[in-house]
């Protein structure tokens, strides 16, 4: 039976909250770093704008390709696509997270395979679309595209394979509002462990 509109919107809002929580925790952790420490992915995480997300493991962002991502040809550097895709595809796992699986930052990258189809001029705002194609307890695969806003141009595509990894304790200690929702849904006790399973 198809999902009713109110249920579909509630799921969309829940998925978006799960994705936003990753950004909130990232920014809180980043603020704890020394002032002269600049993380490689910070520019991406500061500037990606969430457009949509789904409980099926889908997410969409918009991102302005600024001169920070450029090469000498005044187009986006191929290496910049790597970090942009790494962060945007990882977020697709947020709505699918379970205790011990695909929590904050969705594990670690195993492979990130990018196909470059067309150069992205600096000053272009792109649409990043990601979808989880396969997810298990230890491995996941996410596909993504970087497109023009009107969807007529696909600049590059990605296939991102991830391996689940535990959240580091100092990262888990940084709390965001989503943690309470997540713990209530999955029956997680404060300090770790579960007292019931949603499954």
PDB file of C-alpha atoms in Angstrom:
ATOM      1  CA  UNK A   1       0.000   0.000   0.000  1.00  0.00           C
ATOM      2  CA  UNK A   2       1.465   3.413  -0.950  1.00  0.00           C
ATOM      3  CA  UNK A   3       2.459   5.745   1.869  1.00  0.00           C
ATOM      4  CA  UNK A   4      -0.029   8.541   2.591  1.00  0.00           C
ATOM      5  CA  UNK A   5       1.123  12.140   2.100  1.00  0.00           C
ATOM      6  CA  UNK A   6       1.311  13.003   5.848  1.00  0.00           C
ATOM      7  CA  UNK A   7       3.375   9.836   6.488  1.00  0.00           C
ATOM      8  CA  UNK A   8       5.648  10.580   3.529  1.00  0.00           C
ATOM      9  CA  UNK A   9       6.258  14.142   4.770  1.00  0.00           C
ATOM     10  CA  UNK A  10       6.939  12.900   8.311  1.00  0.00           C
ATOM     11  CA  UNK A  11       9.500  10.426   6.916  1.00  0.00           C
ATOM     12  CA  UNK A  12      11.089  13.180   4.818  1.00  0.00           C
ATOM     13  CA  UNK A  13      11.409  15.445   7.874  1.00  0.00           C
ATOM     14  CA  UNK A  14      12.878  12.592   9.929  1.00  0.00           C
ATOM     15  CA  UNK A  15      15.422  11.773   7.213  1.00  0.00           C
ATOM     16  CA  UNK A  16      16.410  15.429   6.892  1.00  0.00           C
ATOM     17  CA  UNK A  17      16.816  15.693  10.688  1.00  0.00           C
ATOM     18  CA  UNK A  18      19.115  12.635  10.654  1.00  0.00           C
ATOM     19  CA  UNK A  19      21.275  14.211   7.931  1.00  0.00           C
ATOM     20  CA  UNK A  20      21.320  17.623   9.637  1.00  0.00           C
ATOM     21  CA  UNK A  21      22.466  15.951  12.866  1.00  0.00           C
ATOM     22  CA  UNK A  22      25.648  14.792  11.140  1.00  0.00           C
ATOM     23  CA  UNK A  23      26.369  18.392  10.137  1.00  0.00           C
ATOM     24  CA  UNK A  24      25.597  19.691  13.630  1.00  0.00           C
ATOM     25  CA  UNK A  25      27.969  17.204  15.274  1.00  0.00           C
ATOM     26  CA  UNK A  26      30.638  17.866  12.638  1.00  0.00           C
ATOM     27  CA  UNK A  27      30.484  21.633  13.291  1.00  0.00           C
ATOM     28  CA  UNK A  28      30.587  21.167  17.075  1.00  0.00           C
ATOM     29  CA  UNK A  29      33.625  18.886  16.778  1.00  0.00           C
ATOM     30  CA  UNK A  30      35.291  21.235  14.301  1.00  0.00           C
ATOM     31  CA  UNK A  31      34.856  24.150  16.742  1.00  0.00           C
ATOM     32  CA  UNK A  32      36.888  22.186  19.328  1.00  0.00           C
ATOM     33  CA  UNK A  33      39.946  22.101  17.043  1.00  0.00           C
ATOM     34  CA  UNK A  34      42.797  24.610  17.481  1.00  0.00           C
ATOM     35  CA  UNK A  35      42.203  27.888  15.602  1.00  0.00           C
ATOM     36  CA  UNK A  36      44.989  27.165  13.102  1.00  0.00           C
ATOM     37  CA  UNK A  37      43.728  23.642  12.324  1.00  0.00           C
ATOM     38  CA  UNK A  38      41.723  23.480   9.085  1.00  0.00           C
ATOM     39  CA  UNK A  39      40.157  20.144   8.211  1.00  0.00           C
ATOM     40  CA  UNK A  40      40.263  19.133   4.542  1.00  0.00           C
ATOM     41  CA  UNK A  41      36.493  18.669   4.363  1.00  0.00           C
ATOM     42  CA  UNK A  42      35.498  21.810   6.301  1.00  0.00           C
ATOM     43  CA  UNK A  43      34.724  23.954   3.238  1.00  0.00           C
ATOM     44  CA  UNK A  44      32.356  21.300   1.898  1.00  0.00           C
ATOM     45  CA  UNK A  45      30.603  20.795   5.230  1.00  0.00           C
ATOM     46  CA  UNK A  46      30.145  24.548   5.720  1.00  0.00           C
ATOM     47  CA  UNK A  47      28.652  25.153   2.291  1.00  0.00           C
ATOM     48  CA  UNK A  48      26.531  22.136   1.271  1.00  0.00           C
ATOM     49  CA  UNK A  49      22.844  23.080   1.513  1.00  0.00           C
ATOM     50  CA  UNK A  50      20.438  20.233   2.241  1.00  0.00           C
ATOM     51  CA  UNK A  51      17.542  20.134  -0.252  1.00  0.00           C
ATOM     52  CA  UNK A  52      15.895  16.770   0.385  1.00  0.00           C
ATOM     53  CA  UNK A  53      16.380  13.408   2.089  1.00  0.00           C
ATOM     54  CA  UNK A  54      14.500  10.126   2.331  1.00  0.00           C
ATOM     55  CA  UNK A  55      14.289   7.217   4.719  1.00  0.00           C
ATOM     56  CA  UNK A  56      15.286   5.048   1.736  1.00  0.00           C
ATOM     57  CA  UNK A  57      18.848   6.394   2.007  1.00  0.00           C
ATOM     58  CA  UNK A  58      18.576   9.216  -0.496  1.00  0.00           C
ATOM     59  CA  UNK A  59      19.790  12.779  -0.105  1.00  0.00           C
ATOM     60  CA  UNK A  60      20.159  15.901  -2.243  1.00  0.00           C
ATOM     61  CA  UNK A  61      22.270  18.999  -1.705  1.00  0.00           C
ATOM     62  CA  UNK A  62      23.166  22.174  -3.537  1.00  0.00           C
ATOM     63  CA  UNK A  63      26.739  23.441  -3.473  1.00  0.00           C
ATOM     64  CA  UNK A  64      28.335  26.520  -5.008  1.00  0.00           C
ATOM     65  CA  UNK A  65      31.666  25.575  -6.607  1.00  0.00           C
ATOM     66  CA  UNK A  66      33.841  28.428  -5.346  1.00  0.00           C
ATOM     67  CA  UNK A  67      37.472  29.273  -6.211  1.00  0.00           C
ATOM     68  CA  UNK A  68      38.557  27.134  -3.208  1.00  0.00           C
ATOM     69  CA  UNK A  69      37.746  24.079  -5.363  1.00  0.00           C
ATOM     70  CA  UNK A  70      39.472  25.313  -8.530  1.00  0.00           C
ATOM     71  CA  UNK A  71      42.471  24.299 -10.605  1.00  0.00           C
ATOM     72  CA  UNK A  72      44.555  26.454 -12.979  1.00  0.00           C
ATOM     73  CA  UNK A  73      41.974  25.962 -15.739  1.00  0.00           C
ATOM     74  CA  UNK A  74      39.400  27.771 -13.579  1.00  0.00           C
ATOM     75  CA  UNK A  75      37.209  24.697 -13.295  1.00  0.00           C
ATOM     76  CA  UNK A  76      36.617  22.376 -10.340  1.00  0.00           C
ATOM     77  CA  UNK A  77      39.681  20.286  -9.498  1.00  0.00           C
ATOM     78  CA  UNK A  78      39.098  16.535  -9.776  1.00  0.00           C
ATOM     79  CA  UNK A  79      40.400  16.072  -6.233  1.00  0.00           C
ATOM     80  CA  UNK A  80      37.761  18.487  -4.967  1.00  0.00           C
ATOM     81  CA  UNK A  81      35.085  16.205  -6.437  1.00  0.00           C
ATOM     82  CA  UNK A  82      36.508  13.425  -4.256  1.00  0.00           C
ATOM     83  CA  UNK A  83      35.977  15.238  -0.967  1.00  0.00           C
ATOM     84  CA  UNK A  84      32.619  16.678  -2.102  1.00  0.00           C
ATOM     85  CA  UNK A  85      31.327  13.224  -3.041  1.00  0.00           C
ATOM     86  CA  UNK A  86      32.841  11.624   0.069  1.00  0.00           C
ATOM     87  CA  UNK A  87      30.841  13.918   2.330  1.00  0.00           C
ATOM     88  CA  UNK A  88      27.621  14.098   0.281  1.00  0.00           C
ATOM     89  CA  UNK A  89      27.281  10.348  -0.293  1.00  0.00           C
ATOM     90  CA  UNK A  90      28.164   9.505   3.322  1.00  0.00           C
ATOM     91  CA  UNK A  91      25.169  11.513   4.521  1.00  0.00           C
ATOM     92  CA  UNK A  92      22.790   9.195   2.631  1.00  0.00           C
ATOM     93  CA  UNK A  93      23.535   6.587   5.306  1.00  0.00           C
ATOM     94  CA  UNK A  94      22.329   8.842   8.154  1.00  0.00           C
ATOM     95  CA  UNK A  95      18.615   7.927   7.894  1.00  0.00           C
ATOM     96  CA  UNK A  96      19.571   4.217   7.833  1.00  0.00           C
ATOM     97  CA  UNK A  97      21.793   4.320  10.940  1.00  0.00           C
ATOM     98  CA  UNK A  98      21.240   1.813  13.745  1.00  0.00           C
ATOM     99  CA  UNK A  99      23.107   1.446  17.031  1.00  0.00           C
ATOM    100  CA  UNK A 100      26.614   0.331  16.058  1.00  0.00           C
ATOM    101  CA  UNK A 101      25.931   0.598  12.315  1.00  0.00           C
ATOM    102  CA  UNK A 102      26.412   3.650  10.116  1.00  0.00           C
ATOM    103  CA  UNK A 103      26.275   6.157  12.941  1.00  0.00           C
ATOM    104  CA  UNK A 104      28.108   9.510  12.784  1.00  0.00           C
ATOM    105  CA  UNK A 105      30.144   9.871   9.556  1.00  0.00           C
ATOM    106  CA  UNK A 106      28.910   6.492   8.308  1.00  0.00           C
ATOM    107  CA  UNK A 107      32.091   4.458   8.751  1.00  0.00           C
ATOM    108  CA  UNK A 108      35.161   4.790   6.525  1.00  0.00           C
ATOM    109  CA  UNK A 109      35.698   4.790   2.784  1.00  0.00           C
ATOM    110  CA  UNK A 110      36.849   1.578   1.108  1.00  0.00           C
ATOM    111  CA  UNK A 111      36.749   2.856  -2.479  1.00  0.00           C
ATOM    112  CA  UNK A 112      35.517   6.050  -4.116  1.00  0.00           C
ATOM    113  CA  UNK A 113      35.242   5.661  -7.895  1.00  0.00           C
ATOM    114  CA  UNK A 114      34.533   8.886  -9.786  1.00  0.00           C
ATOM    115  CA  UNK A 115      33.758   9.276 -13.482  1.00  0.00           C
ATOM    116  CA  UNK A 116      34.413  12.821 -14.723  1.00  0.00           C
ATOM    117  CA  UNK A 117      32.075  13.653 -17.595  1.00  0.00           C
ATOM    118  CA  UNK A 118      32.187  17.444 -17.973  1.00  0.00           C
ATOM    119  CA  UNK A 119      34.222  20.208 -16.344  1.00  0.00           C
ATOM    120  CA  UNK A 120      32.428  22.267 -13.676  1.00  0.00           C
ATOM    121  CA  UNK A 121      33.089  26.001 -14.163  1.00  0.00           C
ATOM    122  CA  UNK A 122      33.911  27.953 -11.006  1.00  0.00           C
ATOM    123  CA  UNK A 123      30.838  29.867  -9.861  1.00  0.00           C
ATOM    124  CA  UNK A 124      28.448  27.048 -10.804  1.00  0.00           C
ATOM    125  CA  UNK A 125      25.914  25.827  -8.247  1.00  0.00           C
ATOM    126  CA  UNK A 126      25.560  22.062  -8.568  1.00  0.00           C
ATOM    127  CA  UNK A 127      22.986  19.562  -7.344  1.00  0.00           C
ATOM    128  CA  UNK A 128      24.442  16.536  -5.535  1.00  0.00           C
ATOM    129  CA  UNK A 129      22.193  13.465  -5.489  1.00  0.00           C
ATOM    130  CA  UNK A 130      23.073  10.326  -3.546  1.00  0.00           C
ATOM    131  CA  UNK A 131      21.277   7.024  -3.025  1.00  0.00           C
ATOM    132  CA  UNK A 132      22.235   4.018  -0.906  1.00  0.00           C
ATOM    133  CA  UNK A 133      22.160   1.023  -3.248  1.00  0.00           C
ATOM    134  CA  UNK A 134      23.201  -1.646  -0.760  1.00  0.00           C
ATOM    135  CA  UNK A 135      23.649  -1.609   3.011  1.00  0.00           C
ATOM    136  CA  UNK A 136      24.495  -4.332   5.490  1.00  0.00           C
ATOM    137  CA  UNK A 137      25.946  -4.373   8.983  1.00  0.00           C
ATOM    138  CA  UNK A 138      29.549  -3.926   7.758  1.00  0.00           C
ATOM    139  CA  UNK A 139      29.492  -2.809   4.101  1.00  0.00           C
ATOM    140  CA  UNK A 140      27.513  -0.261   2.119  1.00  0.00           C
ATOM    141  CA  UNK A 141      27.542   1.130  -1.402  1.00  0.00           C
ATOM    142  CA  UNK A 142      26.203   4.550  -2.357  1.00  0.00           C
ATOM    143  CA  UNK A 143      25.866   6.035  -5.849  1.00  0.00           C
ATOM    144  CA  UNK A 144      25.868   9.739  -6.545  1.00  0.00           C
ATOM    145  CA  UNK A 145      25.809  12.372  -9.247  1.00  0.00           C
ATOM    146  CA  UNK A 146      26.882  15.989  -9.521  1.00  0.00           C
ATOM    147  CA  UNK A 147      24.488  17.758 -11.896  1.00  0.00           C
ATOM    148  CA  UNK A 148      23.383  21.178 -13.064  1.00  0.00           C
ATOM    149  CA  UNK A 149      20.417  22.542 -11.122  1.00  0.00           C
ATOM    150  CA  UNK A 150      18.095  21.917 -14.060  1.00  0.00           C
ATOM    151  CA  UNK A 151      19.306  18.304 -14.349  1.00  0.00           C
ATOM    152  CA  UNK A 152      20.376  18.702 -17.983  1.00  0.00           C
ATOM    153  CA  UNK A 153      24.114  18.311 -17.368  1.00  0.00           C
ATOM    154  CA  UNK A 154      25.769  15.530 -15.369  1.00  0.00           C
ATOM    155  CA  UNK A 155      29.266  16.707 -14.459  1.00  0.00           C
ATOM    156  CA  UNK A 156      30.435  13.552 -12.720  1.00  0.00           C
ATOM    157  CA  UNK A 157      29.215  10.371 -11.055  1.00  0.00           C
ATOM    158  CA  UNK A 158      30.476   8.323  -8.127  1.00  0.00           C
ATOM    159  CA  UNK A 159      30.266   4.852  -6.640  1.00  0.00           C
ATOM    160  CA  UNK A 160      31.237   4.971  -2.974  1.00  0.00           C
ATOM    161  CA  UNK A 161      31.903   1.776  -0.997  1.00  0.00           C
ATOM    162  CA  UNK A 162      32.044   2.137   2.783  1.00  0.00           C
ATOM    163  CA  UNK A 163      33.001  -0.066   5.726  1.00  0.00           C
ATOM    164  CA  UNK A 164      31.200   0.396   9.039  1.00  0.00           C
ATOM    165  CA  UNK A 165      33.419   1.638  11.873  1.00  0.00           C
ATOM    166  CA  UNK A 166      32.612   2.450  15.499  1.00  0.00           C
ATOM    167  CA  UNK A 167      32.140   6.097  16.426  1.00  0.00           C
ATOM    168  CA  UNK A 168      35.158   7.391  18.348  1.00  0.00           C
ATOM    169  CA  UNK A 169      34.288   8.070  21.987  1.00  0.00           C
ATOM    170  CA  UNK A 170      35.257  11.755  21.898  1.00  0.00           C
ATOM    171  CA  UNK A 171      32.906  12.183  18.932  1.00  0.00           C
ATOM    172  CA  UNK A 172      30.078  10.296  20.614  1.00  0.00           C
ATOM    173  CA  UNK A 173      30.467  12.546  23.673  1.00  0.00           C
ATOM    174  CA  UNK A 174      29.406  15.571  21.601  1.00  0.00           C
ATOM    175  CA  UNK A 175      25.615  15.518  21.811  1.00  0.00           C
ATOM    176  CA  UNK A 176      23.042  16.957  19.396  1.00  0.00           C
ATOM    177  CA  UNK A 177      19.233  16.988  19.654  1.00  0.00           C
ATOM    178  CA  UNK A 178      18.941  14.064  17.218  1.00  0.00           C
ATOM    179  CA  UNK A 179      20.692  11.759  19.710  1.00  0.00           C
ATOM    180  CA  UNK A 180      17.625  11.691  21.947  1.00  0.00           C
ATOM    181  CA  UNK A 181      15.327  10.869  19.018  1.00  0.00           C
ATOM    182  CA  UNK A 182      17.702   8.134  17.818  1.00  0.00           C
ATOM    183  CA  UNK A 183      18.123   6.631  21.299  1.00  0.00           C
ATOM    184  CA  UNK A 184      14.385   6.676  21.988  1.00  0.00           C
ATOM    185  CA  UNK A 185      13.612   5.018  18.638  1.00  0.00           C
ATOM    186  CA  UNK A 186      16.202   2.286  19.046  1.00  0.00           C
ATOM    187  CA  UNK A 187      15.905   1.884  22.817  1.00  0.00           C
ATOM    188  CA  UNK A 188      19.505   2.851  23.490  1.00  0.00           C
ATOM    189  CA  UNK A 189      20.495   3.384  27.105  1.00  0.00           C
ATOM    190  CA  UNK A 190      22.575   6.422  27.967  1.00  0.00           C
ATOM    191  CA  UNK A 191      26.198   5.322  27.985  1.00  0.00           C
ATOM    192  CA  UNK A 192      25.680   2.728  25.239  1.00  0.00           C
ATOM    193  CA  UNK A 193      23.960  -0.617  24.935  1.00  0.00           C
ATOM    194  CA  UNK A 194      20.365  -1.290  24.029  1.00  0.00           C
ATOM    195  CA  UNK A 195      17.460  -2.526  26.070  1.00  0.00           C
ATOM    196  CA  UNK A 196      15.207  -3.399  23.144  1.00  0.00           C
ATOM    197  CA  UNK A 197      15.458  -3.776  19.422  1.00  0.00           C
ATOM    198  CA  UNK A 198      13.355  -2.013  16.834  1.00  0.00           C
ATOM    199  CA  UNK A 199      13.787  -4.991  14.492  1.00  0.00           C
TER     200      UNK A 199
END
